Amino acid sequence: MTKTVRFVDVTLRDAHQCLWATRMTTAMMRDIAPRLDRAGFEAIDLVGGAVFDVCVRFLREDPWERMRILNTWVKETPLIIHTRGQSIFTFELFPDDVVELSAERFAANGMRYHTPYDPLNDIRNLRIPIQSARSHGIHTVPGLVFTHSPVHSDEYYAAKARELVKIGVDGVFIKDPSGLLRPERVVTLVPAIKAAIGDLPLQLHSHCLSGLSPYVALLALDHGVDVLHTATSTLANNASHPATETMVRNCIHRGHDAPIDLKQIAEVAERLAYIAQVEGKPIGASVEYDEFHFHHQIAGGMISNLKVQLETVGLSDRMEEILQEAGRVRADIGYPIVVSPFAQYIVTQAVLNVMAMDKGGERYDNVPDEVRLYTRGGYGEIAGPIDPNLYDKITLGQEPITERAGALLEPVLERIRKTPGPFMSDDDLLLAAYYDDSQYSALKAAGPIQTDYRLMETPLLTLVKEVCARPDVRSFHYVETARST
């Protein structure tokens, strides 16, 4: 059936999070954002997930200021704030007063589109984030995180979707962070969720880690998806998303209307390629299908970090064994979805189990506090069963937690307003709630965000600048001309 396909761009948020370790600065966006704005997207993904955290901890750019700056560059298209529900931008669960004020400040800083999700698909953890955002006029499309397991059935997802509809939402998106959606599953899952949400639009946000996502996205359109999340080709594929340019052309070849201005996207891709070359950053490439990926489900970026960490503990040659154990751990503890923070918890437990067995011990002899809390239900609802004996070993016999996570946390804002406050703004108050004083102080000491993209001077760059300054130069393709001459 022919349809008009709408697109959400993830270049400025999730794409560089996947391929550039979240290190795209605000200045790098200056020449790109207006072109994305003119391209015809439904919305542009900007801040959330690891981006907010990296802005604070590593780039020393105030994320609130980034929102305000980008709103002066992007004037036609809504900018997306992406959150982990009750955890907002970190691994920590926050009280309801922090979640509610955060939504108010999203709106005040110009964010008009919100895509919250809960890593466990516990809809209780999404109620306050959704209702708070919508009360401030923010278009809110929550996500259901997809995973492959015996307990995450089509009916499981349909039931979760119905819970979201009862809260009141503007749409729903399927979040496939590890690229686990296969063609045969799409033809049953998408209709099940679409039937549950009725006339609300259904979106697909799928990464390319298995190599299947570009084809899966086309099939999803056939079965009820209305909106696709894509990235500019320079930062597409691999751990990122399908390329906007390819998806638009494929949609057109299938008879759909895909109203995206590819001339604008070509200019974005060109500029990103230039930045990647100068900064020594990778560009996206397709990956081969790997059946083992569906066992451990660990994202590629995390596997790269794991390799480094294993070297420090003398287990660099045990990667496949640890990934095998990670799949076993996940099954043992009720099939948590392999997304932050539970991906980290699963891998940590897998490493501890392997090390324990090396020393003649047993699996789960050493359990991190976070795994204990998860197993008790402290982060939310657990999808699958846990053997009672294993539950007792992990939790040391403590009782399960059955209440909504946020309801167990006391309000904190009034205390923080006084100590370490007072603050100049509620934005600063929230930064102090999200981060400890050392991170907050370092961020504030860094000063305003620099919006001019300054590159390290090299002979090649000097030549490129001279060439690009000529009045006849209109394209960054002249960079390659400069290199060759």
Short mmCIF file of C-alpha atoms in Angstrom, two decimals:
data_model
loop_
_atom_site.label_atom_id
_atom_site.label_comp_id
_atom_site.label_asym_id
_atom_site.label_seq_id
_atom_site.Cartn_x
_atom_site.Cartn_y
_atom_site.Cartn_z
CA MET A 1 0.00 0.00 0.00
CA THR A 2 1.38 3.39 -1.00
CA LYS A 3 1.86 5.84 1.88
CA THR A 4 3.62 9.07 2.72
CA VAL A 5 6.60 8.07 4.84
CA ARG A 6 7.76 10.53 7.48
CA PHE A 7 11.31 10.61 8.82
CA VAL A 8 13.02 11.52 12.09
CA ASP A 9 16.68 12.50 11.79
CA VAL A 10 19.11 11.12 14.39
CA THR A 11 22.37 12.58 13.00
CA LEU A 12 22.86 15.14 15.76
CA ARG A 13 22.21 12.69 18.61
CA ASP A 14 22.15 8.93 18.23
CA ALA A 15 24.32 8.67 15.12
CA HIS A 16 27.41 10.30 16.60
CA GLN A 17 26.66 8.59 19.91
CA CYS A 18 27.11 5.29 18.03
CA LEU A 19 30.06 6.13 15.78
CA TRP A 20 31.92 9.04 17.38
CA ALA A 21 31.57 8.05 21.06
CA THR A 22 29.11 10.96 21.44
CA ARG A 23 31.83 13.53 20.76
CA MET A 24 30.08 15.81 18.27
CA THR A 25 30.41 19.32 19.64
CA THR A 26 27.85 22.08 19.27
CA ALA A 27 30.22 23.95 16.95
CA MET A 28 30.31 20.96 14.59
CA MET A 29 26.53 21.26 14.24
CA ARG A 30 26.53 24.90 13.15
CA ASP A 31 26.83 24.33 9.42
CA ILE A 32 24.76 21.13 9.49
CA ALA A 33 21.69 21.89 11.59
CA PRO A 34 20.11 24.49 9.27
CA ARG A 35 20.33 22.08 6.34
CA LEU A 36 18.66 19.30 8.34
CA ASP A 37 16.03 21.85 9.33
CA ARG A 38 15.24 22.54 5.67
CA ALA A 39 15.21 18.88 4.62
CA GLY A 40 11.63 18.09 5.68
CA PHE A 41 11.99 15.85 8.75
CA GLU A 42 9.17 15.36 11.23
CA ALA A 43 11.68 16.04 14.03
CA ILE A 44 15.42 16.18 14.67
CA ASP A 45 16.95 14.17 17.53
CA LEU A 46 19.27 16.42 19.52
CA VAL A 47 19.85 15.72 23.21
CA GLY A 48 19.36 12.72 25.45
CA GLY A 49 20.77 9.40 26.46
CA ALA A 50 24.54 9.57 26.55
CA VAL A 51 24.65 12.96 24.78
CA PHE A 52 23.53 14.97 27.82
CA ASP A 53 25.95 13.03 30.02
CA VAL A 54 28.95 13.40 27.69
CA CYS A 55 28.24 17.11 27.26
CA VAL A 56 28.61 17.51 31.01
CA ARG A 57 31.41 15.07 31.82
CA PHE A 58 33.69 15.29 28.79
CA LEU A 59 32.84 18.13 26.40
CA ARG A 60 32.08 20.55 29.24
CA GLU A 61 29.22 22.02 27.24
CA ASP A 62 26.06 22.91 29.14
CA PRO A 63 23.35 20.73 27.52
CA TRP A 64 20.68 23.33 28.32
CA GLU A 65 22.73 25.91 26.45
CA ARG A 66 23.10 23.50 23.51
CA MET A 67 19.29 23.26 23.34
CA ARG A 68 18.96 27.06 23.28
CA ILE A 69 21.67 27.49 20.65
CA LEU A 70 20.25 24.85 18.33
CA ASN A 71 16.85 26.49 18.54
CA THR A 72 18.39 29.55 16.88
CA TRP A 73 19.75 27.37 14.06
CA VAL A 74 16.76 25.02 13.66
CA LYS A 75 13.62 27.12 13.24
CA GLU A 76 11.16 24.93 11.31
CA THR A 77 11.59 21.41 12.70
CA PRO A 78 10.88 20.29 16.30
CA LEU A 79 13.96 19.26 18.25
CA ILE A 80 13.78 16.00 20.21
CA ILE A 81 14.71 15.47 23.85
CA HIS A 82 15.32 11.75 24.44
CA THR A 83 15.23 10.42 28.01
CA ARG A 84 15.46 7.18 29.97
CA GLY A 85 12.14 7.85 31.69
CA GLN A 86 12.52 8.00 35.46
CA SER A 87 16.33 7.87 35.04
CA ILE A 88 16.28 10.88 32.69
CA PHE A 89 19.88 10.95 31.35
CA THR A 90 21.83 8.77 33.79
CA PHE A 91 21.70 5.25 35.21
CA GLU A 92 20.25 6.54 38.47
CA LEU A 93 16.51 6.67 39.20
CA PHE A 94 15.28 10.15 40.17
CA PRO A 95 12.36 11.24 42.37
CA ASP A 96 9.21 12.54 40.74
CA ASP A 97 9.95 16.18 41.57
CA VAL A 98 13.17 16.02 39.52
CA VAL A 99 11.37 14.36 36.61
CA GLU A 100 8.58 16.94 36.66
CA LEU A 101 10.89 19.96 36.77
CA SER A 102 13.00 18.44 34.00
CA ALA A 103 9.97 18.38 31.70
CA GLU A 104 9.27 22.02 32.49
CA ARG A 105 12.84 22.97 31.60
CA PHE A 106 12.77 20.92 28.38
CA ALA A 107 9.89 23.10 27.22
CA ALA A 108 11.47 26.32 28.49
CA ASN A 109 14.65 25.56 26.52
CA GLY A 110 12.75 25.03 23.28
CA MET A 111 12.36 21.27 23.07
CA ARG A 112 9.04 20.45 21.41
CA TYR A 113 9.28 16.67 21.00
CA HIS A 114 9.96 14.05 23.69
CA THR A 115 10.87 10.38 23.18
CA PRO A 116 11.11 8.75 26.63
CA TYR A 117 11.60 5.03 27.18
CA ASP A 118 12.15 2.72 30.11
CA PRO A 119 14.97 0.15 29.79
CA LEU A 120 12.72 -2.56 31.29
CA ASN A 121 9.53 -1.45 29.50
CA ASP A 122 7.97 -0.85 32.92
CA ILE A 123 5.26 1.60 31.90
CA ARG A 124 4.93 2.78 35.51
CA ASN A 125 8.35 4.41 35.05
CA LEU A 126 7.02 6.37 32.06
CA ARG A 127 3.80 7.77 33.50
CA ILE A 128 5.31 10.83 35.22
CA PRO A 129 7.72 11.65 32.33
CA ILE A 130 4.91 11.41 29.75
CA GLN A 131 2.30 13.34 31.70
CA SER A 132 4.78 16.04 32.74
CA ALA A 133 6.02 16.62 29.19
CA ARG A 134 2.55 16.73 27.68
CA SER A 135 1.36 19.16 30.36
CA HIS A 136 3.93 21.61 28.97
CA GLY A 137 2.76 21.14 25.39
CA ILE A 138 5.59 18.81 24.31
CA HIS A 139 4.68 16.26 21.62
CA THR A 140 5.46 12.97 23.38
CA VAL A 141 6.18 9.66 21.64
CA PRO A 142 7.38 7.02 24.13
CA GLY A 143 9.38 3.98 23.06
CA LEU A 144 8.96 0.26 23.63
CA VAL A 145 12.38 -1.37 23.73
CA PHE A 146 12.54 -4.42 21.50
CA THR A 147 14.52 -7.51 22.40
CA HIS A 148 14.68 -11.13 21.36
CA SER A 149 13.77 -13.58 24.14
CA PRO A 150 11.24 -16.30 24.99
CA VAL A 151 9.16 -13.88 27.08
CA HIS A 152 9.12 -10.78 24.86
CA SER A 153 6.23 -11.91 22.66
CA ASP A 154 4.03 -9.88 20.33
CA GLU A 155 1.33 -9.91 23.00
CA TYR A 156 3.83 -8.62 25.57
CA TYR A 157 4.48 -5.58 23.36
CA ALA A 158 0.82 -5.11 22.48
CA ALA A 159 -0.07 -5.07 26.19
CA LYS A 160 2.64 -2.50 26.90
CA ALA A 161 1.37 -0.37 24.02
CA ARG A 162 -2.14 -0.45 25.43
CA GLU A 163 -0.79 0.77 28.77
CA LEU A 164 0.83 3.73 27.01
CA VAL A 165 -2.40 4.61 25.24
CA LYS A 166 -4.20 4.70 28.60
CA ILE A 167 -1.70 7.24 29.92
CA GLY A 168 -2.18 9.42 26.83
CA VAL A 169 0.53 9.74 24.17
CA ASP A 170 1.02 11.27 20.72
CA GLY A 171 2.45 8.12 19.17
CA VAL A 172 4.68 5.14 19.97
CA PHE A 173 8.06 4.09 18.65
CA ILE A 174 9.69 0.68 18.55
CA LYS A 175 13.21 1.09 19.92
CA ASP A 176 15.52 -1.63 18.57
CA PRO A 177 18.89 -0.62 20.06
CA SER A 178 20.77 -3.79 19.12
CA GLY A 179 19.28 -4.34 15.66
CA LEU A 180 17.49 -7.53 16.71
CA LEU A 181 14.35 -7.17 14.59
CA ARG A 182 14.36 -9.82 11.88
CA PRO A 183 12.11 -9.75 8.81
CA GLU A 184 9.94 -12.65 9.99
CA ARG A 185 9.29 -10.93 13.35
CA VAL A 186 8.37 -7.58 11.81
CA VAL A 187 5.38 -9.05 9.98
CA THR A 188 3.77 -10.09 13.30
CA LEU A 189 5.09 -7.53 15.80
CA VAL A 190 4.24 -4.35 13.91
CA PRO A 191 0.59 -5.27 13.24
CA ALA A 192 0.18 -6.32 16.90
CA ILE A 193 1.41 -2.97 18.21
CA LYS A 194 -0.45 -1.03 15.53
CA ALA A 195 -3.71 -2.75 16.49
CA ALA A 196 -3.08 -1.81 20.13
CA ILE A 197 -2.50 1.91 19.46
CA GLY A 198 -5.17 2.43 16.81
CA ASP A 199 -4.82 5.64 14.80
CA LEU A 200 -1.74 6.85 16.67
CA PRO A 201 1.39 6.92 14.47
CA LEU A 202 3.92 4.10 14.93
CA GLN A 203 7.64 4.79 14.51
CA LEU A 204 10.66 2.53 14.05
CA HIS A 205 14.04 3.34 15.62
CA SER A 206 16.37 0.48 14.69
CA HIS A 207 20.16 0.19 14.70
CA CYS A 208 22.15 -1.66 12.04
CA LEU A 209 24.22 -3.95 14.28
CA SER A 210 22.90 -7.11 12.62
CA GLY A 211 22.90 -5.62 9.12
CA LEU A 212 19.15 -6.24 8.81
CA SER A 213 17.71 -2.87 9.76
CA PRO A 214 17.49 -1.20 6.29
CA TYR A 215 15.43 -4.07 4.89
CA VAL A 216 13.45 -4.52 8.10
CA ALA A 217 12.47 -0.85 7.95
CA LEU A 218 10.97 -1.27 4.48
CA LEU A 219 9.00 -4.31 5.62
CA ALA A 220 7.82 -2.38 8.67
CA LEU A 221 6.32 0.26 6.40
CA ASP A 222 4.34 -2.46 4.62
CA HIS A 223 2.89 -3.67 7.92
CA GLY A 224 1.94 -0.43 9.65
CA VAL A 225 4.93 1.72 10.62
CA ASP A 226 4.45 5.37 9.68
CA VAL A 227 7.74 7.04 10.63
CA LEU A 228 11.37 5.90 10.21
CA HIS A 229 14.40 7.10 12.19
CA THR A 230 17.44 7.53 9.93
CA ALA A 231 20.90 9.10 9.92
CA THR A 232 22.83 11.01 7.28
CA SER A 233 24.90 8.49 5.33
CA THR A 234 28.29 9.60 6.72
CA LEU A 235 27.12 8.60 10.19
CA ALA A 236 24.82 5.73 9.21
CA ASN A 237 25.07 1.92 9.37
CA ASN A 238 27.38 -0.07 11.63
CA ALA A 239 26.11 0.60 15.18
CA SER A 240 24.08 3.55 13.89
CA HIS A 241 20.85 3.70 11.84
CA PRO A 242 19.92 3.22 8.18
CA ALA A 243 21.07 6.01 5.87
CA THR A 244 18.47 8.67 5.13
CA GLU A 245 19.48 8.90 1.48
CA THR A 246 19.19 5.15 0.83
CA MET A 247 15.94 4.78 2.77
CA VAL A 248 14.31 7.67 0.91
CA ARG A 249 15.29 6.21 -2.47
CA ASN A 250 14.15 2.72 -1.44
CA CYS A 251 10.81 4.08 -0.27
CA ILE A 252 10.31 5.83 -3.60
CA HIS A 253 11.21 2.67 -5.53
CA ARG A 254 8.53 0.86 -3.50
CA GLY A 255 5.97 3.41 -4.60
CA HIS A 256 5.85 5.45 -1.41
CA ASP A 257 6.05 9.22 -1.10
CA ALA A 258 9.16 10.23 0.88
CA PRO A 259 9.23 14.05 1.01
CA ILE A 260 12.85 14.61 2.10
CA ASP A 261 15.09 17.08 0.25
CA LEU A 262 18.11 14.92 -0.55
CA LYS A 263 20.08 17.91 -1.80
CA GLN A 264 20.16 19.24 1.75
CA ILE A 265 21.17 15.80 3.06
CA ALA A 266 23.97 15.55 0.49
CA GLU A 267 25.39 18.83 1.79
CA VAL A 268 25.17 17.55 5.37
CA ALA A 269 26.92 14.30 4.41
CA GLU A 270 29.67 16.24 2.67
CA ARG A 271 30.34 18.45 5.67
CA LEU A 272 30.30 15.50 8.07
CA ALA A 273 32.83 13.70 5.88
CA TYR A 274 35.07 16.74 6.06
CA ILE A 275 34.80 16.91 9.87
CA ALA A 276 35.44 13.18 10.17
CA GLN A 277 38.57 13.46 8.02
CA VAL A 278 40.03 16.38 9.92
CA GLU A 279 39.12 15.03 13.37
CA GLY A 280 40.18 11.46 12.60
CA LYS A 281 36.75 10.03 13.28
CA PRO A 282 35.19 7.00 11.54
CA ILE A 283 32.35 7.03 9.06
CA GLY A 284 29.63 4.41 8.91
CA ALA A 285 29.96 1.10 7.08
CA SER A 286 27.67 -1.88 6.65
CA VAL A 287 28.16 -4.89 8.92
CA GLU A 288 27.82 -8.58 8.21
CA TYR A 289 25.09 -10.67 9.82
CA ASP A 290 26.27 -12.45 12.98
CA GLU A 291 24.01 -15.11 14.52
CA PHE A 292 25.96 -14.99 17.81
CA HIS A 293 24.83 -11.38 18.22
CA PHE A 294 21.31 -12.62 18.93
CA HIS A 295 22.62 -14.67 21.87
CA HIS A 296 24.55 -11.99 23.77
CA GLN A 297 22.87 -8.90 22.18
CA ILE A 298 25.70 -6.59 23.30
CA ALA A 299 26.09 -3.47 21.19
CA GLY A 300 29.29 -3.08 19.19
CA GLY A 301 30.55 0.00 21.03
CA MET A 302 30.27 -1.77 24.33
CA ILE A 303 32.15 -4.79 22.99
CA SER A 304 35.02 -2.49 21.98
CA ASN A 305 35.17 -1.09 25.52
CA LEU A 306 34.94 -4.60 26.96
CA LYS A 307 38.02 -5.67 25.01
CA VAL A 308 40.06 -2.92 26.65
CA GLN A 309 38.70 -3.73 30.09
CA LEU A 310 39.44 -7.45 29.72
CA GLU A 311 43.05 -6.68 28.91
CA THR A 312 43.42 -4.99 32.31
CA VAL A 313 42.27 -8.12 34.17
CA GLY A 314 44.16 -10.64 32.04
CA LEU A 315 41.13 -12.00 30.20
CA SER A 316 41.74 -10.57 26.75
CA ASP A 317 41.62 -14.03 25.15
CA ARG A 318 38.26 -14.92 26.77
CA MET A 319 35.94 -12.56 24.88
CA GLU A 320 33.74 -15.20 23.25
CA GLU A 321 33.44 -17.16 26.50
CA ILE A 322 32.38 -14.02 28.37
CA LEU A 323 29.82 -13.11 25.71
CA GLN A 324 28.48 -16.66 25.93
CA GLU A 325 28.20 -16.26 29.69
CA ALA A 326 26.50 -12.89 29.23
CA GLY A 327 23.71 -14.61 27.32
CA ARG A 328 23.37 -17.16 30.14
CA VAL A 329 23.27 -14.44 32.80
CA ARG A 330 20.54 -12.61 30.93
CA ALA A 331 18.41 -15.76 30.79
CA ASP A 332 19.07 -16.47 34.49
CA ILE A 333 17.83 -13.10 35.68
CA GLY A 334 14.63 -12.80 33.69
CA TYR A 335 15.79 -11.55 30.27
CA PRO A 336 16.49 -7.87 30.95
CA ILE A 337 16.83 -5.90 27.74
CA VAL A 338 20.48 -5.43 26.79
CA VAL A 339 20.46 -1.64 26.90
CA SER A 340 22.00 0.77 29.42
CA PRO A 341 22.29 0.29 32.31
CA PHE A 342 21.40 -3.41 32.18
CA ALA A 343 23.85 -4.18 29.38
CA GLN A 344 26.65 -3.05 31.69
CA TYR A 345 25.25 -5.04 34.62
CA ILE A 346 24.95 -8.22 32.54
CA VAL A 347 28.49 -7.99 31.19
CA THR A 348 29.93 -7.19 34.62
CA GLN A 349 28.18 -10.22 36.13
CA ALA A 350 29.39 -12.40 33.25
CA VAL A 351 33.00 -11.37 33.86
CA LEU A 352 32.67 -11.99 37.60
CA ASN A 353 31.18 -15.43 36.96
CA VAL A 354 34.01 -16.43 34.62
CA MET A 355 36.63 -15.20 37.10
CA ALA A 356 34.94 -17.06 39.96
CA MET A 357 34.89 -20.34 38.03
CA ASP A 358 38.56 -19.86 37.12
CA LYS A 359 39.29 -19.88 40.86
CA GLY A 360 37.19 -22.97 41.57
CA GLY A 361 34.16 -21.03 42.76
CA GLU A 362 30.60 -20.87 41.46
CA ARG A 363 28.65 -18.50 39.29
CA TYR A 364 27.13 -15.57 41.24
CA ASP A 365 29.56 -15.95 44.13
CA ASN A 366 30.23 -12.24 43.64
CA VAL A 367 27.27 -10.03 42.73
CA PRO A 368 27.33 -6.21 42.29
CA ASP A 369 24.82 -4.19 44.28
CA GLU A 370 23.16 -3.03 41.04
CA VAL A 371 22.44 -6.62 40.00
CA ARG A 372 21.00 -7.32 43.46
CA LEU A 373 18.73 -4.29 43.21
CA TYR A 374 17.61 -5.19 39.69
CA THR A 375 16.82 -8.79 40.75
CA ARG A 376 14.65 -7.54 43.61
CA GLY A 377 12.68 -5.35 41.18
CA GLY A 378 14.27 -2.09 42.31
CA TYR A 379 14.49 -0.72 38.77
CA GLY A 380 11.08 -1.98 37.70
CA GLU A 381 9.16 -4.96 36.44
CA ILE A 382 11.17 -8.03 35.39
CA ALA A 383 9.86 -9.68 32.24
CA GLY A 384 10.83 -13.30 32.84
CA PRO A 385 11.01 -15.75 35.75
CA ILE A 386 14.02 -16.12 38.04
CA ASP A 387 14.74 -19.43 39.77
CA PRO A 388 13.89 -19.01 43.48
CA ASN A 389 17.21 -20.46 44.62
CA LEU A 390 19.15 -18.12 42.37
CA TYR A 391 16.99 -15.21 43.54
CA ASP A 392 17.92 -15.97 47.15
CA LYS A 393 21.61 -16.26 46.31
CA ILE A 394 21.71 -12.98 44.42
CA THR A 395 19.54 -10.94 46.82
CA LEU A 396 20.74 -12.59 50.03
CA GLY A 397 17.13 -13.47 50.73
CA GLN A 398 15.75 -9.93 50.64
CA GLU A 399 12.10 -9.39 49.77
CA PRO A 400 11.08 -8.37 46.23
CA ILE A 401 10.30 -4.71 45.54
CA THR A 402 6.90 -4.36 43.90
CA GLU A 403 6.21 -0.60 44.05
CA ARG A 404 6.93 1.88 41.26
CA ALA A 405 10.56 2.92 41.52
CA GLY A 406 9.88 6.65 41.64
CA ALA A 407 7.34 6.28 44.43
CA LEU A 408 10.08 4.95 46.72
CA LEU A 409 12.22 8.08 46.38
CA GLU A 410 11.77 11.16 48.53
CA PRO A 411 11.63 14.60 46.86
CA VAL A 412 15.06 16.24 46.75
CA LEU A 413 14.77 19.58 45.00
CA GLU A 414 13.99 21.73 48.03
CA ARG A 415 17.01 20.32 49.83
CA ILE A 416 19.28 20.89 46.82
CA ARG A 417 17.96 24.44 46.41
CA LYS A 418 19.37 25.22 49.87
CA THR A 419 22.43 22.99 49.87
CA PRO A 420 24.52 23.19 47.69
CA GLY A 421 22.27 25.99 46.33
CA PRO A 422 21.05 28.62 45.82
CA PHE A 423 21.32 28.53 42.02
CA MET A 424 21.01 31.13 39.30
CA SER A 425 18.39 29.05 37.47
CA ASP A 426 16.36 25.87 37.62
CA ASP A 427 18.59 24.53 34.82
CA ASP A 428 21.55 24.74 37.20
CA LEU A 429 19.46 23.23 39.98
CA LEU A 430 18.74 20.20 37.82
CA LEU A 431 22.39 19.83 36.82
CA ALA A 432 23.21 19.70 40.53
CA ALA A 433 20.51 17.05 40.98
CA TYR A 434 21.84 14.93 38.10
CA TYR A 435 25.58 15.23 38.91
CA ASP A 436 27.92 15.49 41.87
CA ASP A 437 29.58 18.79 42.76
CA SER A 438 32.86 18.02 40.99
CA GLN A 439 31.14 17.51 37.64
CA TYR A 440 28.81 20.46 38.15
CA SER A 441 31.65 22.80 39.13
CA ALA A 442 33.85 21.74 36.24
CA LEU A 443 31.01 22.33 33.78
CA LYS A 444 30.23 25.80 35.12
CA ALA A 445 33.92 26.71 35.13
CA ALA A 446 34.20 25.86 31.43
CA GLY A 447 32.17 28.91 30.45
CA PRO A 448 29.86 29.41 27.47
CA ILE A 449 29.78 26.98 24.56
CA GLN A 450 32.02 27.89 21.64
CA THR A 451 30.00 27.84 18.44
CA ASP A 452 32.79 28.50 15.94
CA TYR A 453 34.28 25.27 14.64
CA ARG A 454 38.03 25.70 15.07
CA LEU A 455 40.23 22.99 13.58
CA MET A 456 43.85 22.24 14.31
CA GLU A 457 45.97 24.08 11.76
CA THR A 458 47.82 21.73 9.37
CA PRO A 459 49.41 22.37 5.96
CA LEU A 460 46.51 20.54 4.31
CA LEU A 461 43.92 22.48 6.29
CA THR A 462 45.58 25.79 5.46
CA LEU A 463 45.46 24.87 1.76
CA VAL A 464 41.83 23.76 2.06
CA LYS A 465 40.89 27.05 3.69
CA GLU A 466 42.57 28.98 0.91
CA VAL A 467 40.76 26.96 -1.75
CA CYS A 468 37.38 27.17 0.00
CA ALA A 469 37.75 30.94 0.33
CA ARG A 470 37.74 31.37 -3.43
CA PRO A 471 34.47 32.85 -4.73
CA ASP A 472 33.92 30.01 -7.20
CA VAL A 473 34.00 27.31 -4.48
CA ARG A 474 30.55 26.14 -3.44
CA SER A 475 31.20 22.55 -2.45
CA PHE A 476 33.38 20.69 0.00
CA HIS A 477 34.28 18.40 -2.90
CA TYR A 478 37.01 21.00 -3.43
CA VAL A 479 38.71 19.55 -0.37
CA GLU A 480 39.68 16.54 -2.45
CA THR A 481 40.84 18.82 -5.24
CA ALA A 482 43.06 20.64 -2.78
CA ARG A 483 44.48 17.37 -1.50
CA SER A 484 45.35 16.11 -4.96
CA THR A 485 46.95 19.36 -6.12
#
